Amino acid sequence: MWFKPWKQTKDNLQDQVAMDRLPRHIAIIMDGNGRWAQKRALPRSMGHRAGVEALRKIVKACSNLGIQVLTVYAFSTENWNRPKDEVGILMKLLTDYLRKELDELHQNKVVVRAIGILNDLPLEAQRELERAVERTKNNSGLVLNLALNYGGRSEIVDAVKKLSRDVLDGKHQIEEINEKRFSDMLFTGGLPDPDLLIRTSGEMRLSNFLLWQLAYTEIVVVEEYWPDFGQKSLLEAIKAYQSRDRRFGGIHTN
Ligand code: IPE
Ligand code: IPE
Ligand code: MG
C-alpha cells in the first residue's frame, strides 16, 4: 500500500527544542492569507491556497515533534461576513484538503477532530469532515483539531444552555457546576487547554478564539503571514514558549 511516513526529520527537530518541555497543545490563529496575496498582487484566493500548504507543513512538523494537540482556527463565526465568493473558496479548500490529505493523515496516526457549529457548514464539507473524523478516531498520534465556523462566545453560551438544561432536568444541582464541568461542556471537552497560542501576521487580538481555554496560555505573535509560516518559525515559537516563566498566578519560592 502507498505509504508516506513523516518520521524522517524527527532527529533534526529534536536538536532544536527541549523535547522534555514541549507544549502539549498548540493553538494557531492562521492569519494573513489575504495580505500575503495582496503583497504579490494576487487574488485573495491564492493566499488561502498557499495557506493550506502552510497548514500541511505545520501538521507534519507537529506530528513529527510529538505534539499531542494542534488546534487551528480555519474559519470563524464572523468570517461569514466576507464576500460570498471568498467564503465559497474557503469551504472548497477545506473539502479538498480533507479529501486529498486523509490517507496521509491516517497513515501517520493523526486523529482529525473539528470544533465549531459544524451543522451550518456546506453539506459536502460536513460529509468530508465526518468521514475524516470517523476514519481516524482510533488513531494514537497528533490530534488535529480544526476550528470551523467556530466562535468562542457562542461556544460559551451553548455550554451555559446545556448546563441549564441539565439542571432543569434534575441531572445536577446548580452548586455542582464548577470549572471542570463547564470545560467538559465546551467543544474542547477532554482536551488539555492550549499551552501555546501562535498568531501570525502581527495582530495582537484573539478574534473570538478559544476565549475560555486560553486563560493561561502563552501567546506568541509573529509578523510573518500565515503562508510564510514554516517548520523553522514553529520551532522559534516553541523556543519562545520554552523561555517563558509560567507562574499561573503563583510565585517562585526558591
Ligand atoms: C486568514 O487569513 C484566513 C481566514 C481568516 C480564513 P485572512 O483571510 O484573514 O488574511 P488577512 O488577514 O486578510 O491578511
Ligand atoms: C481570525 O482571523 C480567524 C481565522 C484565522 C480563521 P480574522 O482575519 O478573521 O480576524 P480579524 O478580523 O482580523 O480579527
Ligand atoms: Mg485576517
mmCIF file of C-alpha atoms and ligand atoms in Angstrom:
data_model
loop_
_atom_site.group_PDB
_atom_site.id
_atom_site.type_symbol
_atom_site.label_atom_id
_atom_site.label_comp_id
_atom_site.label_asym_id
_atom_site.label_seq_id
_atom_site.Cartn_x
_atom_site.Cartn_y
_atom_site.Cartn_z
ATOM 1 C CA MET A 1 0.000 0.000 0.000
ATOM 2 C CA TRP A 2 1.159 3.539 -0.761
ATOM 3 C CA PHE A 3 2.592 4.995 2.385
ATOM 4 C CA LYS A 4 4.295 8.272 3.075
ATOM 5 C CA PRO A 5 5.822 8.260 6.541
ATOM 6 C CA TRP A 6 6.536 11.604 8.157
ATOM 7 C CA LYS A 7 9.106 10.442 10.667
ATOM 8 C CA GLN A 8 12.416 11.003 8.888
ATOM 9 C CA THR A 9 13.075 14.562 10.095
ATOM 10 C CA LYS A 10 12.485 13.855 13.765
ATOM 11 C CA ASP A 11 16.139 13.920 14.838
ATOM 12 C CA ASN A 12 16.696 17.367 13.353
ATOM 13 C CA LEU A 13 13.695 18.703 15.178
ATOM 14 C CA GLN A 14 14.765 17.135 18.431
ATOM 15 C CA ASP A 15 18.071 19.007 18.317
ATOM 16 C CA GLN A 16 16.393 22.381 18.184
ATOM 17 C CA VAL A 17 13.945 22.475 21.074
ATOM 18 C CA ALA A 18 13.826 20.949 24.553
ATOM 19 C CA MET A 19 11.875 17.774 23.849
ATOM 20 C CA ASP A 20 11.001 17.268 27.513
ATOM 21 C CA ARG A 21 9.255 20.656 27.744
ATOM 22 C CA LEU A 22 7.144 20.704 24.618
ATOM 23 C CA PRO A 23 3.734 22.348 24.712
ATOM 24 C CA ARG A 24 1.117 19.612 24.891
ATOM 25 C CA HIS A 25 -1.413 21.663 22.974
ATOM 26 C CA ILE A 26 -0.598 24.321 20.376
ATOM 27 C CA ALA A 27 -3.347 26.599 19.054
ATOM 28 C CA ILE A 28 -2.824 28.720 15.952
ATOM 29 C CA ILE A 29 -4.700 31.699 14.533
ATOM 30 C CA MET A 30 -3.709 31.263 10.904
ATOM 31 C CA ASP A 31 -3.977 34.888 9.823
ATOM 32 C CA GLY A 32 -2.641 36.878 6.870
ATOM 33 C CA ASN A 33 -3.511 34.873 3.763
ATOM 34 C CA GLY A 34 -5.127 37.923 2.188
ATOM 35 C CA ARG A 35 -2.188 40.222 2.885
ATOM 36 C CA TRP A 36 0.242 37.577 1.620
ATOM 37 C CA ALA A 37 -1.636 37.544 -1.688
ATOM 38 C CA GLN A 38 -2.019 41.326 -1.807
ATOM 39 C CA LYS A 39 1.734 41.777 -1.413
ATOM 40 C CA ARG A 40 2.179 39.667 -4.544
ATOM 41 C CA ALA A 41 -0.677 41.332 -6.459
ATOM 42 C CA LEU A 42 -2.537 38.002 -6.418
ATOM 43 C CA PRO A 43 -6.214 37.370 -5.637
ATOM 44 C CA ARG A 44 -7.003 36.557 -2.006
ATOM 45 C CA SER A 45 -7.938 33.024 -3.062
ATOM 46 C CA MET A 46 -4.279 32.366 -3.911
ATOM 47 C CA GLY A 47 -3.370 33.401 -0.389
ATOM 48 C CA HIS A 48 -5.823 30.873 1.019
ATOM 49 C CA ARG A 49 -4.435 28.212 -1.284
ATOM 50 C CA ALA A 50 -0.910 28.953 -0.048
ATOM 51 C CA GLY A 51 -2.307 28.887 3.485
ATOM 52 C CA VAL A 52 -3.379 25.269 3.041
ATOM 53 C CA GLU A 53 0.198 24.369 2.066
ATOM 54 C CA ALA A 54 1.467 26.009 5.237
ATOM 55 C CA LEU A 55 -1.075 24.029 7.247
ATOM 56 C CA ARG A 56 0.116 20.757 5.688
ATOM 57 C CA LYS A 57 3.715 21.535 6.707
ATOM 58 C CA ILE A 58 2.810 22.537 10.248
ATOM 59 C CA VAL A 59 0.642 19.451 10.819
ATOM 60 C CA LYS A 60 3.541 17.288 9.698
ATOM 61 C CA ALA A 61 6.044 19.146 11.895
ATOM 62 C CA CYS A 62 3.781 18.917 14.969
ATOM 63 C CA SER A 63 3.219 15.239 14.348
ATOM 64 C CA ASN A 64 6.963 14.610 13.996
ATOM 65 C CA LEU A 65 7.698 16.532 17.177
ATOM 66 C CA GLY A 66 5.186 14.508 19.143
ATOM 67 C CA ILE A 67 2.835 17.405 19.989
ATOM 68 C CA GLN A 68 -0.414 15.997 21.404
ATOM 69 C CA VAL A 69 -2.951 18.513 20.122
ATOM 70 C CA LEU A 70 -2.883 21.137 17.374
ATOM 71 C CA THR A 71 -5.951 23.383 17.137
ATOM 72 C CA VAL A 72 -6.092 25.628 14.094
ATOM 73 C CA TYR A 73 -8.530 28.494 13.548
ATOM 74 C CA ALA A 74 -9.643 27.943 9.976
ATOM 75 C CA PHE A 75 -12.996 29.770 9.847
ATOM 76 C CA SER A 76 -14.645 31.948 12.471
ATOM 77 C CA THR A 77 -18.356 32.582 13.017
ATOM 78 C CA GLU A 78 -17.599 36.143 11.877
ATOM 79 C CA ASN A 79 -15.920 35.048 8.644
ATOM 80 C CA TRP A 80 -19.394 34.577 7.063
ATOM 81 C CA ASN A 81 -19.348 38.378 6.757
ATOM 82 C CA ARG A 82 -16.818 38.091 3.932
ATOM 83 C CA PRO A 83 -17.872 38.203 0.266
ATOM 84 C CA LYS A 84 -19.765 35.082 -0.800
ATOM 85 C CA ASP A 85 -17.064 34.101 -3.305
ATOM 86 C CA GLU A 86 -14.343 34.132 -0.678
ATOM 87 C CA VAL A 87 -16.436 32.062 1.744
ATOM 88 C CA GLY A 88 -17.111 29.592 -1.070
ATOM 89 C CA ILE A 89 -13.397 29.281 -1.842
ATOM 90 C CA LEU A 90 -12.545 28.702 1.816
ATOM 91 C CA MET A 91 -15.175 25.947 2.091
ATOM 92 C CA LYS A 92 -13.960 24.330 -1.120
ATOM 93 C CA LEU A 93 -10.347 24.406 0.091
ATOM 94 C CA LEU A 94 -11.435 22.733 3.325
ATOM 95 C CA THR A 95 -13.285 19.983 1.473
ATOM 96 C CA ASP A 96 -10.359 19.429 -0.906
ATOM 97 C CA TYR A 97 -7.851 19.416 1.942
ATOM 98 C CA LEU A 98 -9.730 16.673 3.766
ATOM 99 C CA ARG A 99 -10.248 14.666 0.596
ATOM 100 C CA LYS A 100 -6.618 14.856 -0.511
ATOM 101 C CA GLU A 101 -4.884 14.574 2.840
ATOM 102 C CA LEU A 102 -6.973 11.997 4.644
ATOM 103 C CA ASP A 103 -4.931 8.939 3.598
ATOM 104 C CA GLU A 104 -1.661 10.534 4.601
ATOM 105 C CA LEU A 105 -3.062 11.891 7.870
ATOM 106 C CA HIS A 106 -4.474 8.480 8.730
ATOM 107 C CA GLN A 107 -1.261 6.634 7.861
ATOM 108 C CA ASN A 108 0.603 8.992 10.154
ATOM 109 C CA LYS A 109 -1.821 8.232 13.011
ATOM 110 C CA VAL A 110 -3.353 11.721 13.109
ATOM 111 C CA VAL A 111 -6.755 11.991 14.813
ATOM 112 C CA VAL A 112 -8.915 14.512 12.933
ATOM 113 C CA ARG A 113 -11.436 16.415 15.027
ATOM 114 C CA ALA A 114 -13.443 19.569 14.487
ATOM 115 C CA ILE A 115 -14.817 22.246 16.786
ATOM 116 C CA GLY A 116 -17.479 24.804 15.912
ATOM 117 C CA ILE A 117 -21.051 24.868 14.668
ATOM 118 C CA LEU A 118 -20.480 22.206 12.054
ATOM 119 C CA ASN A 119 -24.149 21.830 11.050
ATOM 120 C CA ASP A 120 -24.019 25.200 9.330
ATOM 121 C CA LEU A 121 -21.117 24.239 7.052
ATOM 122 C CA PRO A 122 -21.882 23.263 3.440
ATOM 123 C CA LEU A 123 -23.076 19.636 3.274
ATOM 124 C CA GLU A 124 -20.089 18.493 1.247
ATOM 125 C CA ALA A 125 -17.677 19.856 3.826
ATOM 126 C CA GLN A 126 -19.689 18.223 6.608
ATOM 127 C CA ARG A 127 -19.567 14.893 4.817
ATOM 128 C CA GLU A 128 -15.773 15.015 4.316
ATOM 129 C CA LEU A 129 -15.316 16.025 7.928
ATOM 130 C CA GLU A 130 -17.453 13.172 9.220
ATOM 131 C CA ARG A 131 -15.524 10.748 7.036
ATOM 132 C CA ALA A 132 -12.171 12.038 8.322
ATOM 133 C CA VAL A 133 -13.255 12.047 11.963
ATOM 134 C CA GLU A 134 -14.737 8.544 11.746
ATOM 135 C CA ARG A 135 -11.746 7.038 9.934
ATOM 136 C CA THR A 136 -9.123 8.491 12.255
ATOM 137 C CA LYS A 137 -10.919 8.329 15.608
ATOM 138 C CA ASN A 138 -8.938 5.354 16.931
ATOM 139 C CA ASN A 139 -5.527 6.674 15.915
ATOM 140 C CA SER A 140 -2.913 7.336 18.563
ATOM 141 C CA GLY A 141 -0.976 10.318 17.171
ATOM 142 C CA LEU A 142 -1.439 14.076 16.914
ATOM 143 C CA VAL A 143 -4.977 15.334 17.470
ATOM 144 C CA LEU A 144 -5.635 17.828 14.672
ATOM 145 C CA ASN A 145 -8.499 19.986 15.809
ATOM 146 C CA LEU A 146 -9.995 22.104 13.039
ATOM 147 C CA ALA A 147 -11.881 25.163 14.287
ATOM 148 C CA LEU A 148 -14.584 25.673 11.671
ATOM 149 C CA ASN A 149 -17.457 28.094 11.996
ATOM 150 C CA TYR A 150 -16.052 28.481 15.482
ATOM 151 C CA GLY A 151 -16.715 31.371 17.866
ATOM 152 C CA GLY A 152 -15.625 31.445 21.494
ATOM 153 C CA ARG A 153 -18.612 33.428 22.745
ATOM 154 C CA SER A 154 -21.228 31.205 21.119
ATOM 155 C CA GLU A 155 -19.376 28.155 22.466
ATOM 156 C CA ILE A 156 -19.657 29.568 25.999
ATOM 157 C CA VAL A 157 -23.339 30.483 25.576
ATOM 158 C CA ASP A 158 -24.073 26.953 24.303
ATOM 159 C CA ALA A 159 -22.302 25.441 27.298
ATOM 160 C CA VAL A 160 -24.422 27.615 29.630
ATOM 161 C CA LYS A 161 -27.569 26.411 27.870
ATOM 162 C CA LYS A 162 -26.550 22.749 28.160
ATOM 163 C CA LEU A 163 -25.759 23.101 31.856
ATOM 164 C CA SER A 164 -29.031 24.957 32.493
ATOM 165 C CA ARG A 165 -30.992 22.247 30.728
ATOM 166 C CA ASP A 166 -29.278 19.596 32.844
ATOM 167 C CA VAL A 167 -30.256 21.492 35.995
ATOM 168 C CA LEU A 168 -33.874 21.781 34.831
ATOM 169 C CA ASP A 169 -33.871 18.048 34.052
ATOM 170 C CA GLY A 170 -32.609 17.362 37.555
ATOM 171 C CA LYS A 171 -29.337 15.828 36.324
ATOM 172 C CA HIS A 172 -27.355 18.030 38.703
ATOM 173 C CA GLN A 173 -27.652 20.933 41.130
ATOM 174 C CA ILE A 174 -26.548 24.491 40.388
ATOM 175 C CA GLU A 175 -23.986 24.163 43.199
ATOM 176 C CA GLU A 176 -22.378 21.255 41.364
ATOM 177 C CA ILE A 177 -21.435 23.419 38.382
ATOM 178 C CA ASN A 178 -17.719 24.106 38.502
ATOM 179 C CA GLU A 179 -14.872 24.953 36.140
ATOM 180 C CA LYS A 180 -14.206 21.317 35.277
ATOM 181 C CA ARG A 181 -17.842 20.619 34.395
ATOM 182 C CA PHE A 182 -18.045 23.799 32.404
ATOM 183 C CA SER A 183 -14.871 22.925 30.438
ATOM 184 C CA ASP A 184 -16.276 19.493 29.692
ATOM 185 C CA MET A 185 -19.308 21.122 28.043
ATOM 186 C CA LEU A 186 -17.145 23.028 25.556
ATOM 187 C CA PHE A 187 -16.215 21.651 22.118
ATOM 188 C CA THR A 188 -12.746 21.013 23.519
ATOM 189 C CA GLY A 189 -14.050 18.901 26.427
ATOM 190 C CA GLY A 190 -11.499 16.243 27.354
ATOM 191 C CA LEU A 191 -8.561 18.040 25.722
ATOM 192 C CA PRO A 192 -5.908 19.926 27.700
ATOM 193 C CA ASP A 193 -6.048 23.732 27.386
ATOM 194 C CA PRO A 194 -3.564 25.177 24.879
ATOM 195 C CA ASP A 195 -0.108 25.831 26.331
ATOM 196 C CA LEU A 196 0.948 27.952 23.379
ATOM 197 C CA LEU A 197 -1.084 30.232 21.119
ATOM 198 C CA ILE A 198 0.554 31.417 17.919
ATOM 199 C CA ARG A 199 -0.950 34.204 15.834
ATOM 200 C CA THR A 200 0.631 35.094 12.507
ATOM 201 C CA SER A 201 0.535 38.490 10.732
ATOM 202 C CA GLY A 202 1.208 40.630 13.771
ATOM 203 C CA GLU A 203 -2.314 41.267 15.061
ATOM 204 C CA MET A 204 -2.490 41.301 18.873
ATOM 205 C CA ARG A 205 -6.027 40.044 19.343
ATOM 206 C CA LEU A 206 -7.922 36.813 19.922
ATOM 207 C CA SER A 207 -10.697 37.381 17.362
ATOM 208 C CA ASN A 208 -13.143 35.238 19.387
ATOM 209 C CA PHE A 209 -10.842 32.179 19.511
ATOM 210 C CA LEU A 210 -10.932 29.773 22.491
ATOM 211 C CA LEU A 211 -11.837 32.522 24.957
ATOM 212 C CA TRP A 212 -12.221 30.186 27.937
ATOM 213 C CA GLN A 213 -9.417 27.785 27.079
ATOM 214 C CA LEU A 214 -6.717 30.446 26.600
ATOM 215 C CA ALA A 215 -6.938 31.744 30.196
ATOM 216 C CA TYR A 216 -3.289 30.822 30.998
ATOM 217 C CA THR A 217 -1.899 30.160 27.540
ATOM 218 C CA GLU A 218 1.444 31.658 26.489
ATOM 219 C CA ILE A 219 0.934 33.882 23.442
ATOM 220 C CA VAL A 220 3.450 34.258 20.622
ATOM 221 C CA VAL A 221 2.589 36.725 17.854
ATOM 222 C CA VAL A 222 4.785 36.596 14.769
ATOM 223 C CA GLU A 223 4.937 39.138 11.948
ATOM 224 C CA GLU A 224 5.054 36.562 9.144
ATOM 225 C CA TYR A 225 1.912 35.989 7.126
ATOM 226 C CA TRP A 226 0.451 32.519 7.573
ATOM 227 C CA PRO A 227 1.540 31.158 4.146
ATOM 228 C CA ASP A 228 5.158 32.021 5.069
ATOM 229 C CA PHE A 229 4.990 30.264 8.443
ATOM 230 C CA GLY A 230 7.006 27.046 8.233
ATOM 231 C CA GLN A 231 8.765 24.496 10.411
ATOM 232 C CA LYS A 232 11.525 26.934 11.310
ATOM 233 C CA SER A 233 9.005 29.526 12.514
ATOM 234 C CA LEU A 234 7.196 26.854 14.516
ATOM 235 C CA LEU A 235 10.417 25.856 16.259
ATOM 236 C CA GLU A 236 11.166 29.523 17.017
ATOM 237 C CA ALA A 237 7.714 29.896 18.567
ATOM 238 C CA ILE A 238 8.234 26.771 20.677
ATOM 239 C CA LYS A 239 11.631 28.102 21.789
ATOM 240 C CA ALA A 240 9.982 31.399 22.794
ATOM 241 C CA TYR A 241 7.369 29.403 24.729
ATOM 242 C CA GLN A 242 10.104 27.420 26.468
ATOM 243 C CA SER A 243 11.805 30.624 27.591
ATOM 244 C CA ARG A 244 8.649 31.838 29.358
ATOM 245 C CA ASP A 245 8.130 31.597 33.096
ATOM 246 C CA ARG A 246 4.625 30.179 33.577
ATOM 247 C CA ARG A 247 3.517 31.134 37.050
ATOM 248 C CA PHE A 248 -0.266 30.593 36.874
ATOM 249 C CA GLY A 249 -0.730 33.376 39.403
ATOM 250 C CA GLY A 250 1.716 31.924 41.897
ATOM 251 C CA ILE A 251 5.242 32.991 42.846
ATOM 252 C CA HIS A 252 8.545 31.153 42.932
ATOM 253 C CA THR A 253 9.750 30.401 46.423
ATOM 254 C CA ASN A 254 13.363 29.415 45.660
HETATM 255 C C1 IPE B 1 -6.707 34.008 7.427
HETATM 256 O O1 IPE B 1 -6.267 34.959 6.517
HETATM 257 C C2 IPE B 1 -7.683 33.045 6.821
HETATM 258 C C3 IPE B 1 -9.050 33.171 7.322
HETATM 259 C C4 IPE B 1 -9.485 34.071 8.134
HETATM 260 C C5 IPE B 1 -9.998 32.191 6.857
HETATM 261 P P1 IPE B 1 -7.109 36.260 6.180
HETATM 262 O O2 IPE B 1 -8.010 35.962 5.036
HETATM 263 O O3 IPE B 1 -7.773 36.787 7.391
HETATM 264 O O4 IPE B 1 -5.963 37.228 5.710
HETATM 265 P P2 IPE B 1 -5.827 38.783 6.015
HETATM 266 O O5 IPE B 1 -5.927 38.953 7.496
HETATM 267 O O6 IPE B 1 -6.934 39.456 5.297
HETATM 268 O O7 IPE B 1 -4.482 39.161 5.500
HETATM 269 C C1 IPE B 2 -9.193 35.156 12.627
HETATM 270 O O1 IPE B 2 -8.735 35.935 11.591
HETATM 271 C C2 IPE B 2 -9.958 33.984 12.080
HETATM 272 C C3 IPE B 2 -9.169 32.968 11.403
HETATM 273 C C4 IPE B 2 -7.872 32.981 11.274
HETATM 274 C C5 IPE B 2 -9.928 31.881 10.865
HETATM 275 P P1 IPE B 2 -9.576 37.166 11.027
HETATM 276 O O2 IPE B 2 -8.795 37.730 9.915
HETATM 277 O O3 IPE B 2 -10.966 36.776 10.731
HETATM 278 O O4 IPE B 2 -9.593 38.154 12.282
HETATM 279 P P2 IPE B 2 -9.750 39.701 12.372
HETATM 280 O O5 IPE B 2 -10.937 40.083 11.544
HETATM 281 O O6 IPE B 2 -8.501 40.318 11.832
HETATM 282 O O7 IPE B 2 -9.908 39.995 13.826
HETATM 283 MG MG MG B 3 -7.268 38.180 8.796
#
